[in-house]
């Protein structure tokens, strides 16, 4: 079985000198490809060198809502230029989105629409961050429809919201959250929607699985996410792994 971690921040300092070890550990479980999103302009540009060193990593450019400031409009202009310049190196646009718990909410909405426009211009999928903002994301999608789908990262929402995103051409990113007993709503979505609706992710080093709270999340934990995911489905593990891998490859042109 082969797996792709469709959302992890392997370039983060938490991995330090042990990143090669963590990538080998993941490969031993069949996790051989990774999608590494951008979060700021400077970090997005740094991913070009990171991708040269780690060919199993597929990168995206984006401005994460958490890191926006009054200078972010200028940063977005430069992100457009860099993304167009390095289009062949990119697998997606993001991590972008709307987070109701972060500042600059109006700016977030404006820049999210610009991310959608950029993704449409470059014929790339989106990696979408959300928190208490499904209604605002839907407004943005109404303003500018994403033409190449993407992933709703760390999806948490109702079956109805899940179906809306899938109908819009998106996959639902499933990660460590589903290992917690409190995640009944998300587990219900896994049971209710077609297998083609999902991809797997860790968000490493963030979003630790149940039992690993307080520790940096690791790429190899994607296999644990897969085990939990599979326990909620009727298909065989082989069929589930094959479809998740196929969906991930198709979405990110891997």
PDB file of C-alpha atoms in Angstrom:
ATOM      1  CA  UNK A   1       0.000   0.000   0.000  1.00  0.00           C
ATOM      2  CA  UNK A   2       1.185   3.504  -0.856  1.00  0.00           C
ATOM      3  CA  UNK A   3       0.211   6.746   0.860  1.00  0.00           C
ATOM      4  CA  UNK A   4       0.558  10.492   0.305  1.00  0.00           C
ATOM      5  CA  UNK A   5       0.480  12.933   3.205  1.00  0.00           C
ATOM      6  CA  UNK A   6      -1.449  15.723   1.510  1.00  0.00           C
ATOM      7  CA  UNK A   7      -0.690  18.345   4.161  1.00  0.00           C
ATOM      8  CA  UNK A   8       2.414  18.540   6.329  1.00  0.00           C
ATOM      9  CA  UNK A   9       4.959  21.217   7.182  1.00  0.00           C
ATOM     10  CA  UNK A  10       8.163  19.222   6.921  1.00  0.00           C
ATOM     11  CA  UNK A  11      10.196  22.408   6.528  1.00  0.00           C
ATOM     12  CA  UNK A  12       9.330  23.573  10.048  1.00  0.00           C
ATOM     13  CA  UNK A  13      12.097  23.918  12.631  1.00  0.00           C
ATOM     14  CA  UNK A  14      10.562  21.279  14.912  1.00  0.00           C
ATOM     15  CA  UNK A  15      12.012  18.552  12.675  1.00  0.00           C
ATOM     16  CA  UNK A  16      15.517  20.024  12.765  1.00  0.00           C
ATOM     17  CA  UNK A  17      18.282  17.567  11.895  1.00  0.00           C
ATOM     18  CA  UNK A  18      15.982  14.552  12.216  1.00  0.00           C
ATOM     19  CA  UNK A  19      13.862  15.186   9.123  1.00  0.00           C
ATOM     20  CA  UNK A  20      15.680  12.557   7.038  1.00  0.00           C
ATOM     21  CA  UNK A  21      14.999  10.009   9.775  1.00  0.00           C
ATOM     22  CA  UNK A  22      11.306  10.915   9.916  1.00  0.00           C
ATOM     23  CA  UNK A  23      10.991  10.642   6.137  1.00  0.00           C
ATOM     24  CA  UNK A  24      12.643   7.193   6.240  1.00  0.00           C
ATOM     25  CA  UNK A  25      10.319   6.087   9.052  1.00  0.00           C
ATOM     26  CA  UNK A  26       7.321   7.185   6.989  1.00  0.00           C
ATOM     27  CA  UNK A  27       8.633   5.450   3.855  1.00  0.00           C
ATOM     28  CA  UNK A  28       8.861   2.217   5.827  1.00  0.00           C
ATOM     29  CA  UNK A  29       5.075   2.388   6.202  1.00  0.00           C
ATOM     30  CA  UNK A  30       4.467   3.186   2.530  1.00  0.00           C
ATOM     31  CA  UNK A  31       4.190   6.972   2.991  1.00  0.00           C
ATOM     32  CA  UNK A  32       6.395   8.100   0.139  1.00  0.00           C
ATOM     33  CA  UNK A  33       5.077  11.483  -1.006  1.00  0.00           C
ATOM     34  CA  UNK A  34       4.262  14.699   0.861  1.00  0.00           C
ATOM     35  CA  UNK A  35       2.507  17.975   0.050  1.00  0.00           C
ATOM     36  CA  UNK A  36       4.118  20.915   1.876  1.00  0.00           C
ATOM     37  CA  UNK A  37       2.045  24.137   1.849  1.00  0.00           C
ATOM     38  CA  UNK A  38       3.204  27.731   1.945  1.00  0.00           C
ATOM     39  CA  UNK A  39       2.238  29.947   4.880  1.00  0.00           C
ATOM     40  CA  UNK A  40       4.112  33.226   4.264  1.00  0.00           C
ATOM     41  CA  UNK A  41       5.789  34.832   1.260  1.00  0.00           C
ATOM     42  CA  UNK A  42       9.330  34.197   2.515  1.00  0.00           C
ATOM     43  CA  UNK A  43       8.599  30.621   3.560  1.00  0.00           C
ATOM     44  CA  UNK A  44       6.813  29.895   0.279  1.00  0.00           C
ATOM     45  CA  UNK A  45       9.874  31.006  -1.681  1.00  0.00           C
ATOM     46  CA  UNK A  46      12.124  28.928   0.586  1.00  0.00           C
ATOM     47  CA  UNK A  47      10.137  25.816  -0.388  1.00  0.00           C
ATOM     48  CA  UNK A  48      11.751  25.943  -3.841  1.00  0.00           C
ATOM     49  CA  UNK A  49      15.109  24.990  -2.311  1.00  0.00           C
ATOM     50  CA  UNK A  50      13.421  22.577   0.068  1.00  0.00           C
ATOM     51  CA  UNK A  51      11.864  20.745  -2.893  1.00  0.00           C
ATOM     52  CA  UNK A  52      15.278  20.464  -4.526  1.00  0.00           C
ATOM     53  CA  UNK A  53      16.611  18.680  -1.452  1.00  0.00           C
ATOM     54  CA  UNK A  54      13.538  16.517  -0.873  1.00  0.00           C
ATOM     55  CA  UNK A  55      12.171  15.358  -4.215  1.00  0.00           C
ATOM     56  CA  UNK A  56       9.354  13.437  -2.527  1.00  0.00           C
ATOM     57  CA  UNK A  57       7.892  16.762  -1.392  1.00  0.00           C
ATOM     58  CA  UNK A  58       5.402  18.657  -3.552  1.00  0.00           C
ATOM     59  CA  UNK A  59       4.998  22.312  -2.680  1.00  0.00           C
ATOM     60  CA  UNK A  60       2.419  25.092  -2.680  1.00  0.00           C
ATOM     61  CA  UNK A  61       2.605  28.879  -2.353  1.00  0.00           C
ATOM     62  CA  UNK A  62       0.204  30.670  -0.035  1.00  0.00           C
ATOM     63  CA  UNK A  63      -0.427  33.139   2.777  1.00  0.00           C
ATOM     64  CA  UNK A  64      -1.937  31.487   5.860  1.00  0.00           C
ATOM     65  CA  UNK A  65      -4.609  33.588   7.646  1.00  0.00           C
ATOM     66  CA  UNK A  66      -2.664  33.319  10.912  1.00  0.00           C
ATOM     67  CA  UNK A  67       0.297  35.260   9.515  1.00  0.00           C
ATOM     68  CA  UNK A  68      -1.496  38.126   7.765  1.00  0.00           C
ATOM     69  CA  UNK A  69      -0.627  41.747   8.571  1.00  0.00           C
ATOM     70  CA  UNK A  70      -1.115  45.218   7.118  1.00  0.00           C
ATOM     71  CA  UNK A  71       1.691  44.410   4.648  1.00  0.00           C
ATOM     72  CA  UNK A  72      -0.006  41.305   3.306  1.00  0.00           C
ATOM     73  CA  UNK A  73      -1.523  42.995   0.240  1.00  0.00           C
ATOM     74  CA  UNK A  74       2.006  43.711  -1.010  1.00  0.00           C
ATOM     75  CA  UNK A  75       3.039  40.181  -0.097  1.00  0.00           C
ATOM     76  CA  UNK A  76       0.124  38.820  -2.123  1.00  0.00           C
ATOM     77  CA  UNK A  77       1.235  40.811  -5.172  1.00  0.00           C
ATOM     78  CA  UNK A  78       4.704  39.297  -4.861  1.00  0.00           C
ATOM     79  CA  UNK A  79       3.225  35.839  -4.301  1.00  0.00           C
ATOM     80  CA  UNK A  80       1.385  36.166  -7.624  1.00  0.00           C
ATOM     81  CA  UNK A  81       4.645  37.061  -9.378  1.00  0.00           C
ATOM     82  CA  UNK A  82       6.598  34.234  -7.752  1.00  0.00           C
ATOM     83  CA  UNK A  83       3.860  31.660  -8.377  1.00  0.00           C
ATOM     84  CA  UNK A  84       3.672  32.571 -12.055  1.00  0.00           C
ATOM     85  CA  UNK A  85       7.458  32.477 -12.327  1.00  0.00           C
ATOM     86  CA  UNK A  86       7.708  29.049 -10.669  1.00  0.00           C
ATOM     87  CA  UNK A  87       4.459  27.502 -11.904  1.00  0.00           C
ATOM     88  CA  UNK A  88       6.143  24.244 -12.950  1.00  0.00           C
ATOM     89  CA  UNK A  89       7.421  23.687  -9.394  1.00  0.00           C
ATOM     90  CA  UNK A  90       3.990  24.066  -7.773  1.00  0.00           C
ATOM     91  CA  UNK A  91       1.360  21.434  -7.050  1.00  0.00           C
ATOM     92  CA  UNK A  92      -1.185  23.781  -5.427  1.00  0.00           C
ATOM     93  CA  UNK A  93      -1.945  27.264  -4.122  1.00  0.00           C
ATOM     94  CA  UNK A  94      -2.212  27.572  -0.342  1.00  0.00           C
ATOM     95  CA  UNK A  95      -2.346  27.228   2.578  1.00  0.00           C
ATOM     96  CA  UNK A  96      -4.943  29.956   2.329  1.00  0.00           C
ATOM     97  CA  UNK A  97      -8.431  30.498   3.682  1.00  0.00           C
ATOM     98  CA  UNK A  98     -10.445  32.218   6.369  1.00  0.00           C
ATOM     99  CA  UNK A  99     -10.051  31.796  10.128  1.00  0.00           C
ATOM    100  CA  UNK A 100     -12.643  33.551  12.286  1.00  0.00           C
ATOM    101  CA  UNK A 101     -10.316  33.266  15.292  1.00  0.00           C
ATOM    102  CA  UNK A 102      -7.591  35.336  13.585  1.00  0.00           C
ATOM    103  CA  UNK A 103      -7.329  39.094  13.090  1.00  0.00           C
ATOM    104  CA  UNK A 104      -7.848  41.017   9.834  1.00  0.00           C
ATOM    105  CA  UNK A 105     -11.035  39.167   8.881  1.00  0.00           C
ATOM    106  CA  UNK A 106     -11.951  41.511   6.018  1.00  0.00           C
ATOM    107  CA  UNK A 107      -8.383  41.295   4.679  1.00  0.00           C
ATOM    108  CA  UNK A 108      -8.544  37.504   4.991  1.00  0.00           C
ATOM    109  CA  UNK A 109     -11.649  37.420   2.808  1.00  0.00           C
ATOM    110  CA  UNK A 110     -10.079  39.703   0.196  1.00  0.00           C
ATOM    111  CA  UNK A 111      -6.837  37.737  -0.002  1.00  0.00           C
ATOM    112  CA  UNK A 112      -8.635  34.390  -0.053  1.00  0.00           C
ATOM    113  CA  UNK A 113     -10.478  35.480  -3.183  1.00  0.00           C
ATOM    114  CA  UNK A 114      -7.128  36.510  -4.673  1.00  0.00           C
ATOM    115  CA  UNK A 115      -5.751  33.039  -3.886  1.00  0.00           C
ATOM    116  CA  UNK A 116      -8.716  31.504  -5.709  1.00  0.00           C
ATOM    117  CA  UNK A 117      -8.065  33.759  -8.702  1.00  0.00           C
ATOM    118  CA  UNK A 118      -4.380  32.799  -8.668  1.00  0.00           C
ATOM    119  CA  UNK A 119      -5.192  29.089  -8.550  1.00  0.00           C
ATOM    120  CA  UNK A 120      -7.612  29.507 -11.449  1.00  0.00           C
ATOM    121  CA  UNK A 121      -5.048  31.468 -13.446  1.00  0.00           C
ATOM    122  CA  UNK A 122      -2.375  28.794 -12.970  1.00  0.00           C
ATOM    123  CA  UNK A 123      -4.781  25.822 -13.234  1.00  0.00           C
ATOM    124  CA  UNK A 124      -3.883  24.581  -9.745  1.00  0.00           C
ATOM    125  CA  UNK A 125      -5.915  23.204  -6.823  1.00  0.00           C
ATOM    126  CA  UNK A 126      -6.336  25.106  -3.550  1.00  0.00           C
ATOM    127  CA  UNK A 127      -5.349  24.106  -0.021  1.00  0.00           C
ATOM    128  CA  UNK A 128      -8.008  25.725   2.163  1.00  0.00           C
ATOM    129  CA  UNK A 129      -7.744  26.474   5.881  1.00  0.00           C
ATOM    130  CA  UNK A 130     -10.978  27.053   7.777  1.00  0.00           C
ATOM    131  CA  UNK A 131     -12.043  27.699  11.355  1.00  0.00           C
ATOM    132  CA  UNK A 132     -15.591  28.755  12.156  1.00  0.00           C
ATOM    133  CA  UNK A 133     -15.737  30.110   8.620  1.00  0.00           C
ATOM    134  CA  UNK A 134     -17.585  27.676   6.329  1.00  0.00           C
ATOM    135  CA  UNK A 135     -20.155  30.374   5.533  1.00  0.00           C
ATOM    136  CA  UNK A 136     -17.456  32.899   4.645  1.00  0.00           C
ATOM    137  CA  UNK A 137     -15.619  30.403   2.451  1.00  0.00           C
ATOM    138  CA  UNK A 138     -18.902  29.650   0.664  1.00  0.00           C
ATOM    139  CA  UNK A 139     -19.331  33.398   0.056  1.00  0.00           C
ATOM    140  CA  UNK A 140     -15.863  33.556  -1.472  1.00  0.00           C
ATOM    141  CA  UNK A 141     -16.591  30.544  -3.681  1.00  0.00           C
ATOM    142  CA  UNK A 142     -19.757  32.303  -4.836  1.00  0.00           C
ATOM    143  CA  UNK A 143     -17.728  35.387  -5.719  1.00  0.00           C
ATOM    144  CA  UNK A 144     -15.022  33.438  -7.578  1.00  0.00           C
ATOM    145  CA  UNK A 145     -15.628  29.746  -8.265  1.00  0.00           C
ATOM    146  CA  UNK A 146     -12.518  27.570  -7.875  1.00  0.00           C
ATOM    147  CA  UNK A 147     -12.036  25.805 -11.193  1.00  0.00           C
ATOM    148  CA  UNK A 148      -9.543  23.130 -10.154  1.00  0.00           C
ATOM    149  CA  UNK A 149     -10.838  21.966  -6.775  1.00  0.00           C
ATOM    150  CA  UNK A 150      -8.470  21.354  -3.910  1.00  0.00           C
ATOM    151  CA  UNK A 151      -8.511  20.169  -0.315  1.00  0.00           C
ATOM    152  CA  UNK A 152     -10.489  21.471   2.635  1.00  0.00           C
ATOM    153  CA  UNK A 153      -7.672  21.006   5.128  1.00  0.00           C
ATOM    154  CA  UNK A 154      -8.552  19.404   8.473  1.00  0.00           C
ATOM    155  CA  UNK A 155     -12.217  19.316   7.545  1.00  0.00           C
ATOM    156  CA  UNK A 156     -14.608  19.552  10.465  1.00  0.00           C
ATOM    157  CA  UNK A 157     -18.213  20.181   9.671  1.00  0.00           C
ATOM    158  CA  UNK A 158     -21.553  18.586   8.964  1.00  0.00           C
ATOM    159  CA  UNK A 159     -22.432  16.055   6.292  1.00  0.00           C
ATOM    160  CA  UNK A 160     -24.275  18.851   4.474  1.00  0.00           C
ATOM    161  CA  UNK A 161     -21.186  21.099   4.492  1.00  0.00           C
ATOM    162  CA  UNK A 162     -19.037  18.172   3.376  1.00  0.00           C
ATOM    163  CA  UNK A 163     -21.311  17.476   0.413  1.00  0.00           C
ATOM    164  CA  UNK A 164     -21.200  21.155  -0.569  1.00  0.00           C
ATOM    165  CA  UNK A 165     -17.405  21.094  -0.792  1.00  0.00           C
ATOM    166  CA  UNK A 166     -17.337  17.791  -2.656  1.00  0.00           C
ATOM    167  CA  UNK A 167     -19.879  19.131  -5.140  1.00  0.00           C
ATOM    168  CA  UNK A 168     -17.536  22.106  -5.637  1.00  0.00           C
ATOM    169  CA  UNK A 169     -14.762  19.697  -6.648  1.00  0.00           C
ATOM    170  CA  UNK A 170     -12.908  19.526  -3.328  1.00  0.00           C
ATOM    171  CA  UNK A 171     -11.536  16.647  -1.306  1.00  0.00           C
ATOM    172  CA  UNK A 172     -11.881  16.597   2.467  1.00  0.00           C
ATOM    173  CA  UNK A 173      -8.577  16.386   4.340  1.00  0.00           C
ATOM    174  CA  UNK A 174      -8.753  13.865   7.192  1.00  0.00           C
ATOM    175  CA  UNK A 175      -6.099  13.914   9.891  1.00  0.00           C
ATOM    176  CA  UNK A 176      -5.420  13.259  13.542  1.00  0.00           C
ATOM    177  CA  UNK A 177      -8.677  14.839  14.665  1.00  0.00           C
ATOM    178  CA  UNK A 178     -10.580  11.671  13.739  1.00  0.00           C
ATOM    179  CA  UNK A 179      -8.633   9.708  16.379  1.00  0.00           C
ATOM    180  CA  UNK A 180     -10.363  11.634  19.188  1.00  0.00           C
ATOM    181  CA  UNK A 181     -13.653  10.397  20.677  1.00  0.00           C
ATOM    182  CA  UNK A 182     -15.086  13.922  20.459  1.00  0.00           C
ATOM    183  CA  UNK A 183     -14.869  13.906  16.647  1.00  0.00           C
ATOM    184  CA  UNK A 184     -18.232  12.234  16.146  1.00  0.00           C
ATOM    185  CA  UNK A 185     -19.411  14.750  13.529  1.00  0.00           C
ATOM    186  CA  UNK A 186     -16.335  14.226  11.367  1.00  0.00           C
ATOM    187  CA  UNK A 187     -16.558  10.463  11.750  1.00  0.00           C
ATOM    188  CA  UNK A 188     -20.156  10.637  10.556  1.00  0.00           C
ATOM    189  CA  UNK A 189     -18.935  12.421   7.411  1.00  0.00           C
ATOM    190  CA  UNK A 190     -16.410   9.640   6.751  1.00  0.00           C
ATOM    191  CA  UNK A 191     -19.194   7.066   6.932  1.00  0.00           C
ATOM    192  CA  UNK A 192     -21.690   9.060   4.864  1.00  0.00           C
ATOM    193  CA  UNK A 193     -19.727  10.236   1.806  1.00  0.00           C
ATOM    194  CA  UNK A 194     -18.173   8.279  -1.082  1.00  0.00           C
ATOM    195  CA  UNK A 195     -14.574   7.168  -0.618  1.00  0.00           C
ATOM    196  CA  UNK A 196     -13.588   9.435  -3.512  1.00  0.00           C
ATOM    197  CA  UNK A 197     -14.373  12.442  -1.284  1.00  0.00           C
ATOM    198  CA  UNK A 198     -11.317  12.090   0.958  1.00  0.00           C
ATOM    199  CA  UNK A 199      -7.559  12.432   1.243  1.00  0.00           C
ATOM    200  CA  UNK A 200      -5.353  11.881   4.292  1.00  0.00           C
ATOM    201  CA  UNK A 201      -3.011  14.343   6.027  1.00  0.00           C
ATOM    202  CA  UNK A 202      -1.074  14.814   9.247  1.00  0.00           C
ATOM    203  CA  UNK A 203      -0.428  18.594   9.425  1.00  0.00           C
ATOM    204  CA  UNK A 204       2.854  17.519  11.055  1.00  0.00           C
ATOM    205  CA  UNK A 205       4.292  18.843  13.310  1.00  0.00           C
ATOM    206  CA  UNK A 206       0.825  20.118  14.365  1.00  0.00           C
ATOM    207  CA  UNK A 207      -2.450  18.259  15.065  1.00  0.00           C
ATOM    208  CA  UNK A 208      -1.085  15.378  17.207  1.00  0.00           C
ATOM    209  CA  UNK A 209      -3.147  12.213  17.309  1.00  0.00           C
ATOM    210  CA  UNK A 210      -5.023  11.049  20.368  1.00  0.00           C
ATOM    211  CA  UNK A 211      -2.480   9.591  22.789  1.00  0.00           C
ATOM    212  CA  UNK A 212       0.325  11.805  21.496  1.00  0.00           C
ATOM    213  CA  UNK A 213      -0.863  15.156  22.850  1.00  0.00           C
ATOM    214  CA  UNK A 214       1.955  17.560  23.640  1.00  0.00           C
ATOM    215  CA  UNK A 215       4.349  15.874  21.198  1.00  0.00           C
ATOM    216  CA  UNK A 216       5.283  17.057  17.702  1.00  0.00           C
ATOM    217  CA  UNK A 217       3.224  15.187  15.140  1.00  0.00           C
ATOM    218  CA  UNK A 218       5.246  12.990  12.758  1.00  0.00           C
ATOM    219  CA  UNK A 219       4.799  12.012   9.094  1.00  0.00           C
ATOM    220  CA  UNK A 220       4.657   8.312   9.991  1.00  0.00           C
ATOM    221  CA  UNK A 221       1.457   8.933  11.961  1.00  0.00           C
ATOM    222  CA  UNK A 222      -0.386   9.122   8.633  1.00  0.00           C
ATOM    223  CA  UNK A 223      -0.581   5.340   8.828  1.00  0.00           C
ATOM    224  CA  UNK A 224      -2.407   5.620  12.172  1.00  0.00           C
ATOM    225  CA  UNK A 225      -4.828   8.096  10.576  1.00  0.00           C
ATOM    226  CA  UNK A 226      -5.372   5.553   7.793  1.00  0.00           C
ATOM    227  CA  UNK A 227      -6.138   2.810  10.336  1.00  0.00           C
ATOM    228  CA  UNK A 228      -8.731   4.963  12.086  1.00  0.00           C
ATOM    229  CA  UNK A 229     -10.209   6.083   8.776  1.00  0.00           C
ATOM    230  CA  UNK A 230     -10.463   2.492   7.534  1.00  0.00           C
ATOM    231  CA  UNK A 231     -12.278   1.402  10.698  1.00  0.00           C
ATOM    232  CA  UNK A 232     -15.131   3.723   9.707  1.00  0.00           C
ATOM    233  CA  UNK A 233     -15.495   2.366   6.158  1.00  0.00           C
ATOM    234  CA  UNK A 234     -16.899  -0.867   4.728  1.00  0.00           C
ATOM    235  CA  UNK A 235     -14.328  -1.315   1.957  1.00  0.00           C
ATOM    236  CA  UNK A 236     -11.158  -3.381   2.352  1.00  0.00           C
ATOM    237  CA  UNK A 237      -8.028  -1.590   3.543  1.00  0.00           C
ATOM    238  CA  UNK A 238      -6.383  -2.273   0.191  1.00  0.00           C
ATOM    239  CA  UNK A 239      -9.289  -0.675  -1.688  1.00  0.00           C
ATOM    240  CA  UNK A 240      -9.315   2.314   0.659  1.00  0.00           C
ATOM    241  CA  UNK A 241      -5.551   2.859   0.370  1.00  0.00           C
ATOM    242  CA  UNK A 242      -5.684   2.563  -3.417  1.00  0.00           C
ATOM    243  CA  UNK A 243      -8.492   5.108  -3.764  1.00  0.00           C
ATOM    244  CA  UNK A 244      -6.960   7.611  -1.337  1.00  0.00           C
ATOM    245  CA  UNK A 245      -3.631   7.382  -3.155  1.00  0.00           C
ATOM    246  CA  UNK A 246      -5.283   7.696  -6.559  1.00  0.00           C
ATOM    247  CA  UNK A 247      -7.338  10.708  -5.452  1.00  0.00           C
ATOM    248  CA  UNK A 248      -4.271  12.432  -4.034  1.00  0.00           C
ATOM    249  CA  UNK A 249      -2.184  11.817  -7.159  1.00  0.00           C
ATOM    250  CA  UNK A 250      -4.935  13.100  -9.438  1.00  0.00           C
ATOM    251  CA  UNK A 251      -5.590  16.224  -7.386  1.00  0.00           C
ATOM    252  CA  UNK A 252      -1.967  17.320  -7.054  1.00  0.00           C
ATOM    253  CA  UNK A 253      -0.727  15.943 -10.412  1.00  0.00           C
ATOM    254  CA  UNK A 254       1.717  13.633  -8.648  1.00  0.00           C
TER     255      UNK A 254
END
